[in-house]
Amino acid sequence: MRVTIVGGGIAGLTCALSLHAAGFEPRVSEAARSIEAVGVGINLLPHAVRELSELGLADELAAVGLPPHRLSYYDRAGAPVWDEPLGLDAGYHWPQFSVHRGHLHMLLLAAVRERLGPDAVSTGRLFQSFEQTADGVRAHFLDRTTGEPVHEDGDLLIGSDGIDSAVRAHLFPDEGPSNWNGVHMWRGVAPNPHLLDGRTIVVAGGTPGDKFVAYPIEDPAAEGGDALMNWVLEVRHDDSGTALDRTNRRITPDEARAGLADWSLPWIDLERLFADSSAIFEYPMLDRDPLPYWSLGRVTLLGDAAHPMFPMGMNGGSQSIIDARVLAWCLAREDGPEAALRRYDAIRRPQVNAVVLGNRELGPEEIIARAAEHGGPLPEGRAEAITHRYKELAHATVEQVNTHDSWSVGAADAAR
């Protein structure tokens, strides 16, 4: 089965690896002229690390990521509110990893080119449209280098082209723009001394727009040196009037200082962190409404193209990786692509749509929002109940992750 994947990000590349492992023939078309190691930090939760490990990438992932041991919540003054163990320390059979997004991207790209061949990923291809018949799908692209049209025929088309997915726009032409909640995220990476024990993710503040997050994504090169710290400062802006700026503009030093004015956290020097960042960029916090279906005939959506969500609970990238694995499993189990896509849709869409809506209600970060209202740590058992409820929603409790059947495709499945 030949599969055309639109989008060469983390979701698209994981999809290509999953389909190849299941015995299919995927090809990836990416709009960017080149794929480079750009971006900031990302967390891969144990349920995603399990899937990448079962794709044979455990050692490579451990080489580029750091396993955080704890998640610690603080108020705006830096006083502790609540914390919990992560990864192996929480009882999962797989660790959690904090990693530079660009390094993860390059890891996946190298694996795709090694396993599928150097021509498995084509860059500079801008998706235009598709047409499908009873026997297949023809995807139309524009070659950004030559300006010429390019056509690709396959048995299946997968849109993994992000929150502004062109494939999604063809399936739902009247959907309109993404939803903005009035919050901007200022993001950067900087050399900085390790926080606390050096393996803690810290989240301080309260509601969205009043929050600071930091965690290391690379250890010091030499003993006593600085780690590479990923950080996010959320700021709330008026969401009415002027059109939303989607350019991911660079924050000026004066803006950064103004944003820091009301923050004072005793365990980190925020002014130094900002000053030592090579660049600070502004990203609006966006999602889209859950869709009534992801699949139509031989076309489907995956990752942020299917379920862009507010970044609560560190779940967006992890859910995209699981999408890819489930899709490959369904294609191996069903007799035809349309039946497989219906099964994939039935398994994944209700689960992840629930996470999208759960993230609108703050996800596990409801803990610090409620603590800010309460004026301190929540009554005993309340924080545990909030985080457990969210993990169950995301199918990410220790029991769910450790005991569910593997999505890997066996020889009998691949032979179908």
Coordinates of C-alpha atoms in Angstrom, one line a residue:
M1 CA 0.0 0.0 0.0
R2 CA 1.4 3.4 -1.0
V3 CA 0.7 6.2 1.4
T4 CA 1.2 9.9 0.8
I5 CA 1.9 11.8 4.0
V6 CA 1.5 15.6 3.9
G7 CA 3.8 17.2 6.5
G8 CA 7.3 16.2 7.6
G9 CA 7.1 17.3 11.3
I10 CA 7.2 15.0 14.3
A11 CA 3.8 13.5 13.6
G12 CA 4.4 12.9 9.9
L13 CA 7.8 11.3 10.4
T14 CA 6.6 9.1 13.2
C15 CA 3.7 8.1 10.9
A16 CA 6.2 7.2 8.1
L17 CA 8.2 5.0 10.5
S18 CA 5.1 3.3 11.9
L19 CA 3.7 2.6 8.4
H20 CA 7.1 1.3 7.2
A21 CA 7.3 -1.0 10.3
A22 CA 3.9 -2.3 9.4
G23 CA 4.9 -3.2 5.8
F24 CA 3.6 -0.2 3.9
E25 CA 5.2 2.2 1.5
P26 CA 4.9 5.8 2.8
R27 CA 6.3 8.9 1.3
V28 CA 6.5 12.3 3.0
S29 CA 6.0 15.7 1.4
E30 CA 7.1 18.7 3.4
A31 CA 6.3 22.3 2.5
A32 CA 9.6 23.8 4.0
R33 CA 12.5 23.9 1.6
S34 CA 14.7 22.2 4.2
I35 CA 14.2 20.5 7.5
E36 CA 16.4 21.9 10.2
A37 CA 16.9 21.5 14.0
V38 CA 14.9 24.5 15.1
G39 CA 12.5 25.2 17.9
V40 CA 12.5 24.9 21.7
G41 CA 11.7 22.2 24.2
I42 CA 9.1 19.5 24.1
N43 CA 8.1 16.8 26.6
L44 CA 7.4 13.2 25.6
L45 CA 5.2 11.5 28.2
P46 CA 5.7 7.7 28.9
H47 CA 2.9 6.7 26.6
A48 CA 4.7 8.3 23.7
V49 CA 8.1 7.1 24.8
R50 CA 6.7 3.6 24.8
E51 CA 5.7 3.9 21.2
L52 CA 9.0 5.3 20.0
S53 CA 10.8 2.6 21.9
E54 CA 8.7 0.0 20.2
L55 CA 9.8 1.6 16.9
G56 CA 13.4 0.8 18.0
L57 CA 14.4 4.4 18.9
A58 CA 14.9 4.0 22.7
D59 CA 18.6 4.5 22.6
E60 CA 18.5 7.4 20.2
L61 CA 15.9 9.1 22.3
A62 CA 17.9 8.7 25.5
A63 CA 20.9 10.2 23.8
V64 CA 19.2 13.5 23.0
G65 CA 16.6 13.8 25.9
L66 CA 16.7 14.2 29.7
P67 CA 14.4 12.2 31.9
P68 CA 12.7 14.5 34.4
H69 CA 11.9 13.0 37.8
R70 CA 9.4 15.4 39.2
L71 CA 6.8 18.0 38.2
S72 CA 6.6 20.7 40.8
Y73 CA 3.9 23.5 41.0
Y74 CA 4.6 26.8 42.7
D75 CA 2.6 30.0 43.3
R76 CA 3.7 33.4 41.8
A77 CA 6.0 33.9 44.8
G78 CA 7.8 30.6 44.2
A79 CA 6.3 28.8 47.2
P80 CA 5.5 25.1 46.6
V81 CA 1.9 24.2 45.9
W82 CA 2.1 20.5 44.9
D83 CA 4.4 18.0 43.1
E84 CA 4.4 14.5 41.7
P85 CA 6.9 12.0 40.4
L86 CA 7.3 11.5 36.7
G87 CA 8.3 8.6 34.4
L88 CA 10.1 5.7 35.9
D89 CA 9.9 7.3 39.4
A90 CA 6.1 7.3 39.1
G91 CA 6.0 3.6 38.2
Y92 CA 5.9 3.7 34.4
H93 CA 7.9 1.1 32.6
W94 CA 9.1 3.9 30.3
P95 CA 10.7 7.3 31.2
Q96 CA 9.4 10.7 30.3
F97 CA 11.8 12.8 28.2
S98 CA 12.4 16.5 27.9
V99 CA 14.1 17.2 24.6
H100 CA 14.9 20.0 22.2
R101 CA 12.2 19.8 19.5
G102 CA 14.8 20.2 16.8
H103 CA 16.9 17.3 18.0
L104 CA 13.9 15.1 18.2
H105 CA 12.9 16.2 14.7
M106 CA 16.4 15.3 13.3
L107 CA 16.4 12.0 15.1
L108 CA 13.2 11.0 13.4
L109 CA 14.3 12.3 10.0
A110 CA 17.5 10.3 10.2
A111 CA 15.6 7.2 11.1
V112 CA 13.2 7.7 8.2
R113 CA 16.0 8.2 5.6
E114 CA 17.9 5.2 7.0
R115 CA 14.9 2.8 7.0
L116 CA 12.9 4.1 4.0
G117 CA 15.7 5.5 1.8
P118 CA 17.2 8.9 1.2
D119 CA 14.3 9.9 -1.1
A120 CA 11.5 9.1 1.3
V121 CA 11.1 12.7 2.4
S122 CA 10.6 15.4 -0.3
T123 CA 11.0 19.0 0.8
G124 CA 9.7 22.2 -0.8
R125 CA 6.4 20.6 -1.8
L126 CA 3.4 22.8 -1.0
F127 CA 0.1 20.9 -0.8
Q128 CA -2.6 22.2 -3.1
S129 CA -5.5 19.7 -3.3
F130 CA -6.4 16.1 -3.7
E131 CA -8.9 14.0 -5.6
Q132 CA -9.9 10.5 -4.8
T133 CA -11.5 7.6 -6.6
A134 CA -12.6 4.2 -5.5
D135 CA -9.0 2.9 -6.1
G136 CA -6.8 5.7 -4.7
V137 CA -5.9 9.3 -4.1
R138 CA -4.0 11.8 -6.2
A139 CA -2.4 14.6 -4.3
H140 CA -1.4 17.9 -6.0
F141 CA 1.6 19.9 -4.8
L142 CA 3.5 23.0 -5.9
D143 CA 7.3 22.6 -6.2
R144 CA 8.5 25.7 -4.4
T145 CA 11.8 25.6 -6.1
T146 CA 10.7 25.3 -9.7
G147 CA 7.1 26.6 -9.4
E148 CA 5.9 23.5 -11.3
P149 CA 3.0 21.3 -10.2
V150 CA 3.8 17.9 -8.8
H151 CA 1.3 15.0 -8.6
E152 CA 1.6 11.9 -6.4
D153 CA -0.7 8.9 -6.6
G154 CA -1.3 6.7 -3.6
D155 CA -3.7 4.4 -1.9
L156 CA -4.1 6.7 1.0
L157 CA -3.5 10.4 1.9
I158 CA -2.6 11.5 5.4
G159 CA -2.7 15.1 6.5
S160 CA -0.2 15.7 9.2
D161 CA 0.5 19.3 8.3
G162 CA -0.2 21.1 11.6
I163 CA -2.7 23.4 13.1
D164 CA -3.2 25.3 9.8
S165 CA -3.5 22.0 7.9
A166 CA -4.3 22.5 4.2
V167 CA -5.6 18.9 4.1
R168 CA -8.0 19.7 6.9
A169 CA -9.1 22.9 5.1
H170 CA -10.1 20.8 2.1
L171 CA -12.1 18.4 4.3
F172 CA -13.7 21.3 6.2
P173 CA -13.6 24.4 4.0
D174 CA -16.0 26.4 6.2
E175 CA -14.2 25.8 9.5
G176 CA -12.5 29.2 9.8
P177 CA -9.5 30.3 11.8
S178 CA -8.1 28.6 14.9
N179 CA -9.3 29.7 18.4
W180 CA -7.1 32.1 20.5
N181 CA -7.6 32.3 24.2
G182 CA -6.0 35.8 24.6
V183 CA -2.7 34.3 25.8
H184 CA 0.7 34.7 24.2
M185 CA 3.6 32.4 25.1
W186 CA 7.1 33.9 25.2
R187 CA 9.5 31.0 24.6
G188 CA 13.2 30.6 24.6
V189 CA 16.2 28.4 25.5
A190 CA 19.2 29.6 27.5
P191 CA 22.2 28.3 29.3
N192 CA 21.3 28.4 33.0
P193 CA 22.2 26.6 36.2
H194 CA 20.1 23.5 36.9
L195 CA 16.9 24.2 38.8
L196 CA 16.4 22.4 42.1
D197 CA 17.6 18.8 41.6
G198 CA 18.3 19.3 37.9
R199 CA 15.6 16.9 36.9
T200 CA 12.4 18.8 37.8
I201 CA 9.9 20.5 35.6
V202 CA 8.7 23.7 37.3
V203 CA 5.4 25.4 36.7
A204 CA 4.6 28.6 38.6
G205 CA 1.7 31.0 38.6
G206 CA -2.0 30.3 38.2
T207 CA -4.3 30.5 35.2
P208 CA -3.2 30.7 31.6
G209 CA -1.6 34.1 30.9
D210 CA -0.2 34.1 34.4
K211 CA 2.3 31.2 34.3
F212 CA 6.0 30.4 34.0
V213 CA 7.4 27.0 33.0
A214 CA 11.0 25.9 32.9
Y215 CA 12.9 22.6 32.5
P216 CA 16.3 21.5 31.3
I217 CA 16.6 19.8 27.9
E218 CA 20.4 19.3 27.9
D219 CA 22.9 18.8 30.7
P220 CA 26.1 20.9 31.1
A221 CA 28.9 20.0 28.7
A222 CA 31.3 20.1 31.7
E223 CA 30.9 19.6 35.5
G224 CA 29.7 22.8 37.1
G225 CA 28.6 24.4 33.8
D226 CA 25.2 25.6 32.8
A227 CA 22.4 23.3 31.5
L228 CA 20.3 24.3 28.4
M229 CA 17.0 25.5 29.9
N230 CA 13.7 25.6 28.0
W231 CA 11.4 28.2 29.4
V232 CA 7.9 29.7 28.7
L233 CA 6.4 32.9 30.1
E234 CA 2.7 33.3 29.5
V235 CA 1.3 36.8 29.1
R236 CA -2.4 37.8 28.6
H237 CA -3.3 40.3 25.9
D238 CA -6.6 41.8 24.7
D239 CA -8.0 39.3 22.2
S240 CA -10.3 41.8 20.5
G241 CA -9.8 44.5 17.9
T242 CA -6.7 44.0 15.8
A243 CA -6.0 40.8 13.9
L244 CA -4.0 38.2 15.6
D245 CA -0.3 38.3 14.8
R246 CA 0.8 34.8 13.7
T247 CA 4.3 35.7 12.7
N248 CA 5.9 34.4 15.9
R249 CA 7.6 37.8 16.3
R250 CA 10.8 38.3 18.2
I251 CA 10.4 39.9 21.7
T252 CA 12.5 43.0 22.3
P253 CA 14.6 43.4 25.5
D254 CA 12.3 46.2 26.7
E255 CA 9.2 44.0 26.3
A256 CA 10.9 41.2 28.1
R257 CA 11.8 43.4 31.1
A258 CA 8.2 44.7 31.3
G259 CA 6.9 41.1 31.2
L260 CA 9.2 40.2 34.1
A261 CA 8.2 43.2 36.3
D262 CA 5.6 41.3 38.4
W263 CA 7.6 38.1 38.8
S264 CA 10.0 37.1 41.5
L265 CA 10.9 33.5 41.9
P266 CA 13.6 32.8 44.5
W267 CA 14.9 29.6 42.8
I268 CA 15.7 31.1 39.4
D269 CA 17.2 34.4 38.1
L270 CA 14.6 35.3 35.5
E271 CA 16.4 38.4 34.3
R272 CA 19.6 36.4 33.6
L273 CA 17.5 33.6 31.9
F274 CA 15.9 36.2 29.5
A275 CA 19.2 38.0 28.9
D276 CA 21.1 34.8 28.0
S277 CA 18.4 33.5 25.6
S278 CA 19.6 33.7 22.0
A279 CA 16.2 34.8 21.0
I280 CA 12.7 35.1 22.6
F281 CA 9.7 34.5 20.3
E282 CA 6.0 35.1 20.9
Y283 CA 3.5 32.3 20.1
P284 CA -0.3 32.7 20.5
M285 CA -2.0 29.9 22.4
L286 CA -4.3 28.3 19.9
D287 CA -6.5 25.3 19.4
R288 CA -9.4 24.3 17.2
D289 CA -12.8 22.9 17.9
P290 CA -13.0 19.0 17.9
L291 CA -14.1 17.6 14.5
P292 CA -17.0 15.3 13.9
Y293 CA -14.8 13.0 11.8
W294 CA -11.1 12.9 10.8
S295 CA -11.4 10.5 7.8
L296 CA -13.3 10.7 4.5
G297 CA -12.8 7.8 2.2
R298 CA -9.1 7.3 1.7
V299 CA -8.1 10.6 3.4
T300 CA -7.4 11.2 7.1
L301 CA -5.8 13.6 9.6
L302 CA -3.2 13.0 12.2
G303 CA -1.5 15.0 14.9
D304 CA -2.1 18.8 15.2
A305 CA -4.0 18.7 11.8
A306 CA -6.6 16.5 13.6
H307 CA -6.5 17.8 17.2
P308 CA -4.6 21.0 17.9
M309 CA -4.9 21.7 21.6
F310 CA -3.8 24.2 24.2
P311 CA -0.5 23.2 25.8
M312 CA -1.7 21.8 29.1
G313 CA -0.5 18.6 30.5
M314 CA 2.4 18.2 28.0
N315 CA 0.1 16.1 25.8
G316 CA 0.1 17.5 22.2
G317 CA 3.2 15.9 20.7
S318 CA 2.7 12.7 22.7
Q319 CA -0.9 12.2 21.3
S320 CA 0.4 12.7 17.8
I321 CA 2.9 9.9 18.2
I322 CA 0.1 7.6 19.4
D323 CA -2.0 8.6 16.4
A324 CA 0.7 7.4 14.0
R325 CA 1.0 4.0 15.8
V326 CA -2.7 3.4 16.0
L327 CA -3.2 4.3 12.3
A328 CA -0.5 1.8 11.2
W329 CA -2.1 -0.9 13.4
C330 CA -5.5 -0.3 11.9
L331 CA -4.2 -0.4 8.3
A332 CA -2.5 -3.8 9.1
R333 CA -5.6 -5.2 10.7
E334 CA -8.4 -4.2 8.3
D335 CA -8.9 -5.5 4.7
G336 CA -9.0 -2.1 3.0
P337 CA -7.9 1.5 3.6
E338 CA -11.4 2.9 4.1
A339 CA -12.3 0.4 6.7
A340 CA -9.0 1.0 8.4
L341 CA -9.5 4.7 8.5
R342 CA -13.0 4.3 10.0
R343 CA -11.5 2.1 12.7
Y344 CA -8.6 4.6 13.4
D345 CA -11.2 7.4 13.6
A346 CA -13.3 5.4 16.0
I347 CA -10.4 4.6 18.3
R348 CA -8.5 7.9 18.4
R349 CA -10.9 10.7 17.7
P350 CA -13.2 10.5 20.7
Q351 CA -10.2 10.0 23.0
V352 CA -8.2 12.9 21.7
N353 CA -11.2 15.2 21.3
A354 CA -11.8 14.7 25.0
V355 CA -8.3 15.8 25.7
V356 CA -8.7 19.0 23.6
L357 CA -11.8 19.9 25.7
G358 CA -10.0 18.9 28.9
N359 CA -7.1 21.3 28.1
R360 CA -9.6 24.1 27.6
E361 CA -10.5 23.4 31.3
L362 CA -6.8 23.8 32.2
G363 CA -6.0 20.0 32.3
P364 CA -3.8 19.1 35.3
E365 CA -2.8 22.8 35.6
E366 CA -6.2 23.3 37.2
I367 CA -4.2 22.5 40.3
I368 CA -2.3 25.8 40.4
A369 CA -5.3 27.8 39.2
R370 CA -7.4 26.4 42.1
A371 CA -4.5 26.9 44.5
A372 CA -4.2 30.6 43.5
E373 CA -8.0 31.0 44.3
H374 CA -7.6 29.0 47.5
G375 CA -4.6 31.0 48.7
G376 CA -2.3 28.1 49.0
P377 CA -2.0 24.3 48.6
L378 CA -5.3 22.5 48.0
P379 CA -7.0 20.4 50.6
E380 CA -5.6 16.9 50.9
G381 CA -6.4 14.6 48.0
R382 CA -7.8 17.4 45.7
A383 CA -4.6 17.8 43.6
E384 CA -4.2 14.0 43.3
A385 CA -7.8 13.7 42.1
I386 CA -7.3 16.4 39.4
T387 CA -4.2 15.0 38.0
H388 CA -5.5 11.4 38.0
R389 CA -8.7 12.5 36.3
Y390 CA -6.7 14.1 33.5
K391 CA -4.4 11.1 33.1
E392 CA -7.4 8.8 32.7
L393 CA -8.8 11.2 30.1
A394 CA -5.6 11.0 28.1
H395 CA -5.3 7.2 28.6
A396 CA -2.0 7.9 30.4
T397 CA -2.3 6.5 33.9
V398 CA 0.5 4.2 35.0
E399 CA -1.8 1.2 34.7
Q400 CA -3.1 2.2 31.3
V401 CA 0.3 2.8 29.8
N402 CA 2.0 -0.3 31.3
T403 CA -0.7 -2.8 30.6
H404 CA -2.3 -2.0 27.2
D405 CA -1.7 -4.2 24.3
S406 CA 1.1 -3.2 22.0
W407 CA 0.3 -1.2 18.8
S408 CA 3.2 -2.9 17.0
V409 CA 2.2 -4.9 14.0
G410 CA 3.1 -8.6 14.1
A411 CA 4.0 -10.8 11.1
A412 CA 0.5 -12.1 10.9
D413 CA -1.0 -8.6 10.8
A414 CA 1.5 -7.4 8.1
A415 CA 0.7 -10.4 5.9
R416 CA -3.0 -9.5 5.7

